[in-house]
Coordinates of C-alpha atoms in Angstrom, one line a residue:
Chain A
X1 CA -22.4 -33.1 57.6
X2 CA -19.3 -32.8 59.6
X3 CA -19.7 -30.8 62.7
X4 CA -17.2 -28.0 63.3
X5 CA -16.0 -28.2 66.9
X6 CA -12.3 -27.4 66.8
X7 CA -10.1 -24.6 65.3
X8 CA -8.6 -27.2 63.0
X9 CA -12.1 -27.8 61.5
X10 CA -12.5 -24.2 60.3
X11 CA -8.8 -23.5 59.5
X12 CA -6.8 -20.3 60.1
X13 CA -8.8 -18.1 57.7
X14 CA -12.1 -19.5 59.0
X15 CA -10.9 -18.6 62.5
X16 CA -9.9 -15.0 61.5
X17 CA -13.2 -14.5 59.7
X18 CA -15.1 -15.7 62.7
X19 CA -13.3 -13.4 65.1
X20 CA -13.5 -10.4 62.7
X21 CA -17.3 -10.8 62.2
X22 CA -18.1 -10.1 65.8
X23 CA -15.8 -7.2 66.3
X24 CA -17.2 -3.6 66.0
X25 CA -15.0 -0.6 65.5
X26 CA -15.8 3.1 65.5
X27 CA -15.4 5.6 62.6
X28 CA -11.8 6.4 63.6
X29 CA -10.8 3.0 62.3
X30 CA -10.3 3.2 58.5
X31 CA -9.3 -0.5 58.3
X32 CA -9.5 -3.0 61.1
X33 CA -8.8 -6.7 61.0
X34 CA -8.1 -8.0 57.5
X35 CA -5.0 -6.2 56.1
X36 CA -1.3 -6.2 56.8
X37 CA -1.8 -3.5 59.4
X38 CA -4.7 -1.6 60.9
X39 CA -5.3 2.0 59.6
X40 CA -6.4 4.6 62.1
X41 CA -7.3 8.3 61.7
X42 CA -4.4 10.5 62.9
X43 CA -3.7 13.9 61.4
X44 CA -5.2 15.8 58.4
X45 CA -2.7 14.3 56.0
X46 CA -1.7 11.0 57.7
X47 CA -2.9 7.8 59.1
X48 CA -1.5 5.7 62.0
X49 CA -0.7 2.1 61.1
X50 CA -0.7 -0.6 63.8
X51 CA 0.3 -4.3 63.5
X52 CA 1.6 -7.2 65.6
X53 CA 3.2 -10.5 64.9
X54 CA 4.1 -13.4 67.1
X55 CA 7.0 -15.8 66.7
X56 CA 7.0 -19.1 68.6
X57 CA 10.0 -21.5 69.0
X58 CA 9.5 -24.7 67.1
X59 CA 6.7 -23.1 65.0
X60 CA 8.4 -20.1 63.3
X61 CA 12.0 -21.1 64.1
X62 CA 14.0 -23.7 65.9
X63 CA 17.1 -23.2 68.0
X64 CA 19.0 -25.7 65.8
X65 CA 18.8 -23.4 62.7
X66 CA 18.3 -19.9 64.0
X67 CA 20.8 -17.8 66.0
X68 CA 19.5 -15.4 68.7
X69 CA 20.6 -12.5 66.5
X70 CA 18.4 -13.9 63.6
X71 CA 15.4 -14.4 65.9
X72 CA 15.6 -10.8 67.0
X73 CA 16.1 -9.6 63.5
X74 CA 13.2 -11.7 62.1
X75 CA 10.7 -10.7 64.9
X76 CA 11.1 -7.1 64.0
X77 CA 11.5 -7.8 60.3
X78 CA 8.1 -9.4 59.9
X79 CA 6.2 -6.4 61.3
X80 CA 8.3 -3.9 59.3
X81 CA 7.3 -5.9 56.3
X82 CA 3.6 -5.4 57.3
X83 CA 4.0 -1.7 57.5
X84 CA 5.9 -1.5 54.3
X85 CA 3.0 -3.4 52.5
X86 CA 0.7 -0.6 53.6
X87 CA 3.0 2.0 52.1
X88 CA 3.9 3.3 55.5
X89 CA 6.9 4.1 57.7
X90 CA 7.5 2.1 60.9
X91 CA 8.1 4.2 64.0
X92 CA 7.6 2.6 67.4
X93 CA 7.8 -1.0 68.6
X94 CA 7.0 -2.9 71.8
X95 CA 8.5 -6.3 72.4
X96 CA 6.8 -9.0 74.5
X97 CA 8.9 -12.0 75.4
X98 CA 8.4 -15.4 76.8
X99 CA 11.7 -16.9 77.9
X100 CA 12.9 -20.1 79.5
X101 CA 14.4 -19.7 82.9
X102 CA 17.6 -21.4 81.8
X103 CA 18.2 -19.2 78.8
X104 CA 21.7 -17.6 78.7
X105 CA 22.2 -13.9 79.1
X106 CA 24.3 -14.0 75.9
X107 CA 21.2 -15.2 74.0
X108 CA 19.3 -12.2 75.1
X109 CA 22.2 -9.8 74.3
X110 CA 22.4 -11.3 70.8
X111 CA 18.6 -11.3 70.3
X112 CA 18.5 -7.6 71.0
X113 CA 21.5 -6.9 68.9
X114 CA 19.7 -8.4 65.9
X115 CA 16.6 -6.3 66.8
X116 CA 18.6 -3.1 67.3
X117 CA 20.5 -3.5 64.1
X118 CA 17.3 -3.6 62.1
X119 CA 15.6 -0.9 64.2
X120 CA 18.6 1.4 63.7
X121 CA 18.6 0.8 60.0
X122 CA 15.0 1.9 59.6
X123 CA 15.0 4.5 62.5
X124 CA 12.5 2.6 64.6
X125 CA 12.2 3.3 68.4
X126 CA 11.9 0.3 70.7
X127 CA 9.8 1.9 73.4
X128 CA 8.6 -0.9 75.7
X129 CA 7.8 -4.5 76.3
X130 CA 7.0 -7.3 78.7
X131 CA 9.2 -10.2 79.9
X132 CA 7.7 -13.5 81.0
X133 CA 8.7 -17.0 82.0
X134 CA 7.8 -19.6 79.4
X135 CA 8.9 -23.1 78.3
X136 CA 9.4 -22.1 74.7
X137 CA 10.8 -18.8 73.4
X138 CA 8.0 -16.5 72.4
X139 CA 8.4 -13.1 70.8
X140 CA 5.6 -10.7 70.0
X141 CA 6.4 -7.4 68.4
X142 CA 3.7 -4.7 68.0
X143 CA 4.7 -1.9 65.6
X144 CA 3.2 1.5 65.2
X145 CA 3.8 3.4 62.0
X146 CA 2.3 6.2 59.9
X147 CA 1.5 6.8 56.3
X148 CA 0.6 9.9 54.2
X149 CA -3.0 9.4 53.2
X150 CA -2.1 9.6 49.5
X151 CA 0.5 6.8 50.0
X152 CA -1.8 4.3 51.8
X153 CA -2.2 1.0 49.9
X154 CA -4.7 -1.7 51.0
X155 CA -5.2 -5.2 49.8
X156 CA -8.7 -4.3 48.6
X157 CA -8.1 -1.8 45.8
X158 CA -7.0 -4.1 42.9
X159 CA -8.8 -3.2 39.7
X160 CA -9.5 -5.3 36.6
X161 CA -6.8 -4.6 34.1
X162 CA -4.1 -3.9 36.8
X163 CA -0.7 -5.4 36.2
X164 CA 0.6 -7.6 39.1
X165 CA 4.2 -7.2 40.2
X166 CA 6.4 -9.0 42.7
X167 CA 9.7 -8.0 44.2
X168 CA 12.7 -10.2 44.6
X169 CA 12.7 -14.0 44.0
X170 CA 10.3 -16.5 45.5
X171 CA 10.4 -19.9 47.3
X172 CA 12.8 -21.8 49.5
X173 CA 12.9 -19.1 52.1
X174 CA 13.0 -21.7 54.9
X175 CA 16.6 -22.5 53.9
X176 CA 17.7 -19.2 55.3
X177 CA 16.0 -16.1 53.9
X178 CA 13.2 -16.2 56.5
X179 CA 15.8 -15.5 59.2
X180 CA 17.9 -12.9 57.3
X181 CA 15.6 -11.1 55.0
X182 CA 15.6 -7.3 54.7
X183 CA 12.0 -6.0 54.7
X184 CA 11.2 -4.2 51.4
X185 CA 10.6 -0.9 53.2
X186 CA 12.7 1.3 51.0
X187 CA 11.3 -0.3 47.8
X188 CA 7.7 0.1 49.1
X189 CA 8.2 3.7 50.0
X190 CA 9.8 4.5 46.6
X191 CA 6.8 2.8 45.0
X192 CA 4.0 4.6 46.9
X193 CA 5.8 8.0 46.7
X194 CA 6.1 7.7 42.9
X195 CA 3.2 5.5 41.7
X196 CA -0.5 5.0 42.5
X197 CA -0.5 1.4 43.6
X198 CA -4.0 -0.1 43.7
X199 CA -3.2 -3.0 46.0
X200 CA -0.3 -4.4 48.0
X201 CA 0.5 -7.2 50.4
X202 CA 3.7 -8.7 51.8
X203 CA 4.3 -12.3 50.9
X204 CA 4.2 -14.1 54.2
X205 CA 1.9 -17.2 53.5
X206 CA 3.1 -17.8 49.9
X207 CA 2.3 -16.2 46.5
X208 CA -0.8 -18.3 45.8
X209 CA -2.3 -17.7 49.2
X210 CA -1.4 -14.0 49.3
X211 CA -2.6 -13.3 45.8
X212 CA -5.8 -14.9 46.8
X213 CA -6.0 -12.5 49.7
X214 CA -5.8 -9.5 47.3
X215 CA -8.4 -11.1 45.0
X216 CA -10.8 -11.8 47.8
X217 CA -10.4 -8.4 49.4
X218 CA -10.7 -6.6 46.0
X219 CA -13.5 -8.8 44.6
X220 CA -11.5 -9.7 41.5
X221 CA -9.7 -12.6 39.9
X222 CA -6.1 -12.9 38.8
X223 CA -4.0 -14.6 36.1
X224 CA -0.3 -15.2 36.5
X225 CA 2.2 -16.7 34.0
X226 CA 4.5 -19.5 35.1
X227 CA 7.3 -18.3 33.0
X228 CA 7.3 -14.9 34.6
X229 CA 7.5 -16.2 38.2
X230 CA 10.9 -15.3 39.7
X231 CA 12.0 -18.5 41.2
X232 CA 14.8 -18.2 43.8
X233 CA 17.9 -20.3 43.7
X234 CA 16.8 -21.9 47.0
X235 CA 13.4 -23.0 45.6
X236 CA 13.5 -26.5 44.1
X237 CA 10.5 -26.0 41.9
X238 CA 7.9 -23.6 40.5
X239 CA 5.5 -25.1 43.0
X240 CA 7.8 -23.9 45.8
X241 CA 7.9 -20.4 44.4
X242 CA 4.1 -20.4 44.3
X243 CA 3.4 -21.9 47.7
X244 CA 6.3 -21.5 50.0
X245 CA 5.8 -19.0 52.9
X246 CA 7.9 -16.3 54.4
X247 CA 9.4 -14.7 51.3
X248 CA 8.6 -11.3 52.7
X249 CA 8.6 -9.8 49.2
X250 CA 6.0 -7.3 48.0
X251 CA 3.1 -8.3 45.8
X252 CA 1.2 -5.4 44.3
X253 CA -0.9 -4.2 41.4
X254 CA -1.2 -1.0 39.5
X255 CA -2.7 0.3 36.2
X256 CA -1.2 -0.6 32.9
X257 CA 0.1 2.9 32.3
X258 CA 1.7 3.0 35.7
X259 CA 3.2 -0.5 35.1
X260 CA 4.8 0.7 31.8
X261 CA 6.3 3.7 33.5
X262 CA 7.5 1.6 36.4
X263 CA 9.1 -1.1 34.3
X264 CA 11.1 1.3 32.3
X265 CA 12.3 3.4 35.3
X266 CA 12.9 0.9 38.1
X267 CA 16.5 1.3 39.2
X268 CA 16.6 -0.2 42.7
X269 CA 18.8 -3.2 43.4
X270 CA 15.9 -5.6 44.3
X271 CA 14.4 -6.9 41.1
X272 CA 10.7 -6.1 40.3
X273 CA 8.9 -8.3 37.8
X274 CA 5.4 -8.4 36.2
X275 CA 3.9 -11.8 36.8
X276 CA 0.3 -11.3 35.6
X277 CA -2.8 -9.2 35.6
X278 CA -6.0 -8.6 37.6
X279 CA -9.1 -10.0 35.9
X280 CA -12.8 -10.3 36.6
X281 CA -13.8 -12.2 39.7
X282 CA -15.6 -14.9 37.8
X283 CA -12.3 -16.0 36.3
X284 CA -11.0 -16.8 39.7
X285 CA -7.2 -17.4 40.2
X286 CA -5.5 -18.9 37.1
X287 CA -2.0 -19.8 36.0
X288 CA -0.9 -19.9 32.4
X289 CA 1.6 -22.7 32.1
X290 CA 4.8 -22.6 30.0
X291 CA 3.0 -24.8 27.5
X292 CA 0.3 -22.1 27.2
X293 CA -2.4 -24.0 29.0
X294 CA -4.6 -22.5 31.7
X295 CA -5.1 -24.1 35.1
X296 CA -6.6 -23.1 38.4
X297 CA -4.2 -21.6 41.0
X298 CA -5.1 -23.2 44.3
X299 CA -4.0 -21.2 47.4
X300 CA -1.7 -23.5 49.2
X301 CA 0.5 -21.4 51.4
X302 CA 1.3 -22.1 55.1
X303 CA -1.6 -22.5 57.5
X304 CA -1.3 -22.6 61.3
X305 CA -4.6 -24.6 61.5
Chain B
X1 CA 32.3 -14.4 92.7
X2 CA 29.4 -16.1 91.1
X3 CA 29.4 -15.7 87.3
X4 CA 26.2 -14.5 85.7
X5 CA 25.4 -16.7 82.8
X6 CA 21.6 -17.2 82.9
X7 CA 18.6 -15.0 83.0
X8 CA 17.8 -16.5 86.4
X9 CA 21.1 -15.2 87.7
X10 CA 20.2 -11.5 87.0
X11 CA 16.5 -11.7 87.7
X12 CA 13.6 -10.1 85.9
X13 CA 14.5 -6.5 86.8
X14 CA 18.2 -7.1 86.0
X15 CA 17.1 -8.4 82.6
X16 CA 14.9 -5.4 81.9
X17 CA 17.7 -3.0 83.0
X18 CA 20.2 -4.8 80.7
X19 CA 17.8 -4.6 77.7
X20 CA 16.9 -1.0 78.4
X21 CA 20.5 0.2 78.8
X22 CA 21.4 -0.7 75.2
X23 CA 18.3 0.8 73.5
X24 CA 18.4 4.3 72.1
X25 CA 15.4 6.3 71.3
X26 CA 14.9 9.6 69.5
X27 CA 13.5 12.9 70.8
X28 CA 9.9 11.9 69.9
X29 CA 9.9 9.4 72.8
X30 CA 9.1 11.1 76.0
X31 CA 9.3 7.9 78.0
X32 CA 10.5 4.5 76.7
X33 CA 11.1 1.3 78.6
X34 CA 10.5 1.7 82.4
X35 CA 7.0 2.9 83.0
X36 CA 3.6 1.3 82.6
X37 CA 3.4 2.5 79.0
X38 CA 5.6 4.3 76.6
X39 CA 4.9 8.0 76.1
X40 CA 5.3 9.4 72.5
X41 CA 4.9 12.9 71.1
X42 CA 1.5 13.2 69.3
X43 CA -0.3 16.5 69.1
X44 CA 0.1 19.9 70.7
X45 CA -1.8 19.0 73.7
X46 CA -1.7 15.2 73.8
X47 CA 0.7 12.2 74.0
X48 CA 0.3 8.7 72.6
X49 CA 0.6 5.9 75.1
X50 CA 1.8 2.4 73.9
X51 CA 1.9 -0.8 76.0
X52 CA 1.9 -4.5 75.6
X53 CA 1.4 -7.5 78.0
X54 CA 1.6 -11.2 77.4
X55 CA -0.3 -14.0 79.2
X56 CA 0.9 -17.6 79.0
X57 CA -1.1 -20.7 79.9
X58 CA 0.2 -22.3 83.2
X59 CA 2.2 -19.1 84.0
X60 CA -0.5 -16.4 84.2
X61 CA -3.5 -18.7 84.3
X62 CA -4.5 -22.3 84.1
X63 CA -7.4 -23.9 82.3
X64 CA -8.5 -25.5 85.5
X65 CA -9.3 -22.2 87.2
X66 CA -9.9 -19.8 84.3
X67 CA -12.7 -19.8 81.8
X68 CA -12.1 -18.7 78.2
X69 CA -14.2 -15.6 78.9
X70 CA -12.0 -14.7 81.9
X71 CA -8.8 -15.2 79.9
X72 CA -10.0 -12.8 77.2
X73 CA -11.1 -10.3 79.9
X74 CA -7.9 -10.4 81.7
X75 CA -5.7 -10.2 78.6
X76 CA -7.3 -6.8 77.8
X77 CA -7.7 -5.8 81.4
X78 CA -4.0 -5.8 82.2
X79 CA -3.1 -3.4 79.4
X80 CA -6.0 -1.1 80.2
X81 CA -4.7 -1.0 83.7
X82 CA -1.3 0.1 82.3
X83 CA -2.8 2.9 80.3
X84 CA -5.0 3.9 83.3
X85 CA -1.8 4.2 85.5
X86 CA -0.4 6.8 83.1
X87 CA -3.6 8.8 83.4
X88 CA -4.6 8.0 79.8
X89 CA -7.5 6.7 77.8
X90 CA -7.1 3.4 75.9
X91 CA -8.1 3.5 72.2
X92 CA -6.8 0.7 69.9
X93 CA -5.8 -2.9 70.6
X94 CA -4.2 -5.7 68.6
X95 CA -4.4 -9.3 69.8
X96 CA -1.7 -11.9 69.0
X97 CA -2.6 -15.5 69.8
X98 CA -0.9 -18.8 70.2
X99 CA -3.5 -21.6 70.1
X100 CA -3.4 -25.3 70.4
X101 CA -4.7 -27.1 67.3
X102 CA -7.3 -29.0 69.3
X103 CA -8.8 -26.0 71.0
X104 CA -12.6 -25.8 70.6
X105 CA -14.3 -23.1 68.6
X106 CA -16.4 -22.4 71.6
X107 CA -13.3 -21.5 73.6
X108 CA -12.4 -18.9 71.0
X109 CA -15.9 -17.5 70.9
X110 CA -16.0 -17.2 74.7
X111 CA -12.4 -15.7 74.8
X112 CA -13.4 -12.9 72.4
X113 CA -16.7 -12.4 74.2
X114 CA -14.7 -11.6 77.4
X115 CA -12.5 -9.3 75.4
X116 CA -15.4 -7.6 73.6
X117 CA -17.3 -7.0 76.8
X118 CA -14.4 -5.1 78.3
X119 CA -13.5 -3.3 75.1
X120 CA -17.1 -2.1 74.7
X121 CA -17.2 -0.9 78.3
X122 CA -14.2 1.3 77.7
X123 CA -14.8 2.1 74.0
X124 CA -11.7 0.4 72.8
X125 CA -11.3 -0.7 69.2
X126 CA -9.8 -4.2 68.5
X127 CA -8.1 -3.4 65.2
X128 CA -5.9 -6.4 64.4
X129 CA -4.0 -9.4 65.5
X130 CA -2.2 -12.5 64.6
X131 CA -3.1 -16.2 65.1
X132 CA -0.5 -19.0 65.5
X133 CA -0.3 -22.6 66.4
X134 CA 1.2 -23.3 69.8
X135 CA 1.2 -26.0 72.4
X136 CA 0.1 -23.6 75.2
X137 CA -2.4 -20.8 74.9
X138 CA -0.5 -17.5 74.5
X139 CA -2.2 -14.1 74.4
X140 CA -0.4 -10.8 73.7
X141 CA -2.4 -7.6 73.6
X142 CA -0.8 -4.3 72.5
X143 CA -2.7 -1.3 73.4
X144 CA -2.5 2.3 72.1
X145 CA -4.0 5.1 74.1
X146 CA -3.7 8.8 74.5
X147 CA -3.4 11.3 77.3
X148 CA -3.7 15.1 77.6
X149 CA -0.2 16.4 78.5
X150 CA -1.5 17.9 81.7
X151 CA -3.0 14.5 82.8
X152 CA 0.1 12.4 82.2
X153 CA 1.5 10.7 85.3
X154 CA 4.8 8.8 85.4
X155 CA 6.3 6.6 88.1
X156 CA 9.2 9.1 88.4
X157 CA 7.5 12.2 89.8
X158 CA 7.0 11.3 93.4
X159 CA 8.2 14.2 95.8
X160 CA 9.3 14.1 99.4
X161 CA 6.3 14.9 101.5
X162 CA 3.8 13.4 99.0
X163 CA 1.0 11.3 100.5
X164 CA 0.7 7.8 99.1
X165 CA -2.7 6.4 98.2
X166 CA -3.9 3.0 97.1
X167 CA -7.3 2.1 95.6
X168 CA -9.4 -0.9 96.5
X169 CA -8.2 -3.7 98.7
X170 CA -5.0 -5.8 98.4
X171 CA -3.9 -9.4 98.4
X172 CA -5.3 -12.8 97.6
X173 CA -6.0 -11.8 94.0
X174 CA -5.1 -15.3 92.8
X175 CA -8.3 -16.6 94.4
X176 CA -10.3 -14.9 91.7
X177 CA -9.8 -11.2 91.3
X178 CA -6.9 -11.6 88.8
X179 CA -9.3 -13.0 86.3
X180 CA -12.3 -10.8 86.9
X181 CA -10.9 -7.4 88.0
X182 CA -12.2 -4.2 86.4
X183 CA -9.2 -1.9 85.5
X184 CA -9.4 1.3 87.5
X185 CA -9.7 3.5 84.4
X186 CA -12.6 5.6 85.5
X187 CA -11.0 6.2 88.9
X188 CA -7.6 7.1 87.3
X189 CA -9.2 9.5 84.8
X190 CA -11.2 11.2 87.6
X191 CA -8.0 11.6 89.6
X192 CA -5.8 13.0 86.8
X193 CA -8.6 15.4 85.6
X194 CA -9.1 16.8 89.1
X195 CA -5.8 16.5 90.9
X196 CA -2.1 16.9 90.2
X197 CA -0.8 13.4 90.9
X198 CA 3.0 13.3 91.1
X199 CA 3.4 9.6 90.5
X200 CA 1.3 6.5 89.7
X201 CA 1.7 2.8 88.9
X202 CA -0.8 -0.1 88.7
X203 CA -0.3 -2.9 91.2
X204 CA 0.7 -5.8 89.1
X205 CA 3.8 -7.3 90.9
X206 CA 2.6 -6.5 94.5
X207 CA 2.5 -3.4 96.7
X208 CA 6.1 -3.7 98.1
X209 CA 7.6 -4.3 94.7
X210 CA 5.5 -1.6 92.9
X211 CA 6.1 1.0 95.6
X212 CA 9.8 0.2 95.2
X213 CA 9.4 0.9 91.4
X214 CA 8.1 4.4 92.2
X215 CA 10.8 5.0 94.8
X216 CA 13.6 3.9 92.4
X217 CA 12.2 5.9 89.5
X218 CA 11.6 9.0 91.6
X219 CA 14.8 8.8 93.6
X220 CA 13.0 8.8 96.9
X221 CA 12.1 6.6 99.8
X222 CA 8.7 5.7 101.3
X223 CA 7.1 4.9 104.6
X224 CA 3.8 3.0 104.8
X225 CA 1.7 2.1 107.9
X226 CA 0.6 -1.5 108.5
X227 CA -2.6 -0.4 110.1
X228 CA -3.6 1.6 107.0
X229 CA -3.0 -1.2 104.4
X230 CA -6.5 -2.2 103.0
X231 CA -6.3 -6.0 103.2
X232 CA -8.8 -7.8 101.0
X233 CA -11.0 -10.5 102.4
X234 CA -9.2 -13.0 100.1
X235 CA -5.8 -12.1 101.6
X236 CA -4.9 -14.4 104.5
X237 CA -2.4 -11.9 106.0
X238 CA -0.8 -8.5 105.9
X239 CA 2.1 -10.1 104.2
X240 CA -0.2 -11.2 101.4
X241 CA -1.5 -7.6 101.0
X242 CA 2.1 -6.3 100.8
X243 CA 3.5 -8.9 98.4
X244 CA 0.8 -10.7 96.4
X245 CA 0.7 -9.7 92.7
X246 CA -2.1 -8.9 90.2
X247 CA -4.2 -6.6 92.4
X248 CA -4.5 -4.2 89.5
X249 CA -5.3 -1.4 91.8
X250 CA -3.8 2.1 91.6
X251 CA -0.9 3.2 93.7
X252 CA -0.1 7.0 93.5
X253 CA 1.2 10.0 95.4
X254 CA 0.3 13.6 95.5
X255 CA 1.0 16.7 97.7
X256 CA -0.4 16.9 101.2
X257 CA -2.8 19.7 100.2
X258 CA -4.0 17.7 97.2
X259 CA -4.3 14.6 99.5
X260 CA -6.5 16.6 102.0
X261 CA -8.8 17.8 99.3
X262 CA -9.0 14.3 97.7
X263 CA -9.8 12.5 101.0
X264 CA -12.6 14.9 101.8
X265 CA -14.2 14.8 98.3
X266 CA -13.7 11.2 97.0
X267 CA -17.2 9.8 96.2
X268 CA -16.5 6.9 93.8
X269 CA -17.4 3.4 94.8
X270 CA -13.9 2.0 94.9
X271 CA -12.3 2.9 98.2
X272 CA -9.2 5.1 98.2
X273 CA -7.0 5.1 101.3
X274 CA -3.8 6.9 102.4
X275 CA -1.2 4.3 103.3
X276 CA 1.9 6.4 103.9
X277 CA 4.2 9.1 102.6
X278 CA 7.2 9.8 100.4
X279 CA 10.4 10.5 102.2
X280 CA 14.0 11.1 101.4
X281 CA 15.9 8.4 99.5
X282 CA 18.3 7.6 102.3
X283 CA 15.4 6.3 104.4
X284 CA 14.7 3.6 101.9
X285 CA 11.4 1.7 102.1
X286 CA 9.9 1.3 105.5
X287 CA 6.9 0.0 107.3
X288 CA 5.6 1.2 110.6
X289 CA 4.1 -1.8 112.4
X290 CA 0.9 -1.7 114.4
X291 CA 3.0 -1.7 117.5
X292 CA 4.7 1.5 116.3
X293 CA 8.0 -0.1 115.4
X294 CA 9.8 0.6 112.1
X295 CA 11.1 -2.1 109.8
X296 CA 12.5 -2.3 106.3
X297 CA 10.0 -3.1 103.6
X298 CA 11.6 -5.7 101.3
X299 CA 10.2 -5.8 97.7
X300 CA 8.9 -9.3 97.4
X301 CA 6.4 -9.3 94.7
X302 CA 6.1 -11.8 91.9
X303 CA 9.1 -12.4 89.7
X304 CA 9.3 -14.3 86.4
X305 CA 13.0 -15.0 86.9

């Protein structure tokens, strides 16, 4: 038997499970590690949401492809996307930076311009941060939001018979979208205010991987249909749409009745399509091919380890 | 005239001022960038506090000197120290990590052991995080806390005539204390619950630099007395006690009457000493030497840029 000594031996999800297992939280924490954001008791009718995401030069972006404006935009965008996927509204952000000594002032100005443009759009207050010397550019944004109790959506509530929806188009995000995407906050808010979603996640690791997260958390299986997957122009294949990371679209499920009502009334610009349904756990994750065959869907999204 | 093109040309504080100048916040933000933590409207009698700090391998610690346990302890300790310096109580933390692929699982276990030991001591919930691949170890902790309105202490409230106090002993922290310090949370809470402090900061950059932060924010000057500075055993000189960073002690000011009451009633284990007084702004920052001479105190603490 192979001994497990290094992070790369247990993988990213093995690592997160290992960390989460040892951490105890008190009764004020509705949901800790294991969703897009933490959920914390707040007022009678609302919860606090709390999330953080780190971007590292040459891991999440390179200076060859990304402008300073885009890096600032993306760093805030990824955490807004987390809060959106919980059904919430982002409110307050802190920004920790690691910066090379020789970085130009213009870079910083443009970085914050990107961040401010997005924060202004969604009425987010940047309230603090930390600046440090570093060889590579590092950006960590922590975001605090809130959500009405009735609007909260977790990964773990998917029910057998739910219809699975996805927003936008998928795949090929690395060609540009991952630096310029608009988080689906308005869409998510419209959805949670008007429908009872049973589960939701934002697509950061890739459809196959993120659908697996919903299935695992909800103790269910899922079937999706190849011909229904909305493949983006930038994706070179169905496989790319299934497995590419950083789409930052919404993946969610709701009851058949809700799905019917939603499909007939959706009027926002971003497309919303049904791609499959939630099934019993023992069926696992499956894809129905265009030829009508059934195959296993293997979660293949981006992994850090 | 030298043109200012790079971060290193404007320095760390120049950089922070430049960022802060362009950022707008709404009326729910009592205090944004520029204190130990942000202060946000919350309930009738309390504020939310929100802060973040990043540690980077070979900048804030090295693997030669620091154990994994100590790195975890320190990463949480520095943000607890920020919340303590506002008079608040820490509540919820998120932990973003950058980790080399070849890092051992044992390292991660020990890192979280250090973090959990400190979080358990102060009843902090670790509620989320993010794990990423990185060449150097990076840790960013964001911490959410709260404070009763009457207990909130900012950097900006120091008044002419206030007596300046410092906790513990100063200098030489890099020999060990910066990895093992206990944040002065219990001391700070005792102080704000029993005294009206006019200003407070935690000593992270060094006494001269952090006293300058209080003076700038409060629009005052300060005089301190060489013979009153509590020099730690690890500090090799008075200069070290004045300028070394990462003491993580409390520096605060309160009225003369409050100071008298405090000096005669302080019973906690950590020593508390008067080191000087707040004076008018035009006097600047001054030190009275042991020989009774007066000299300017030049802020010389640690700078990233």
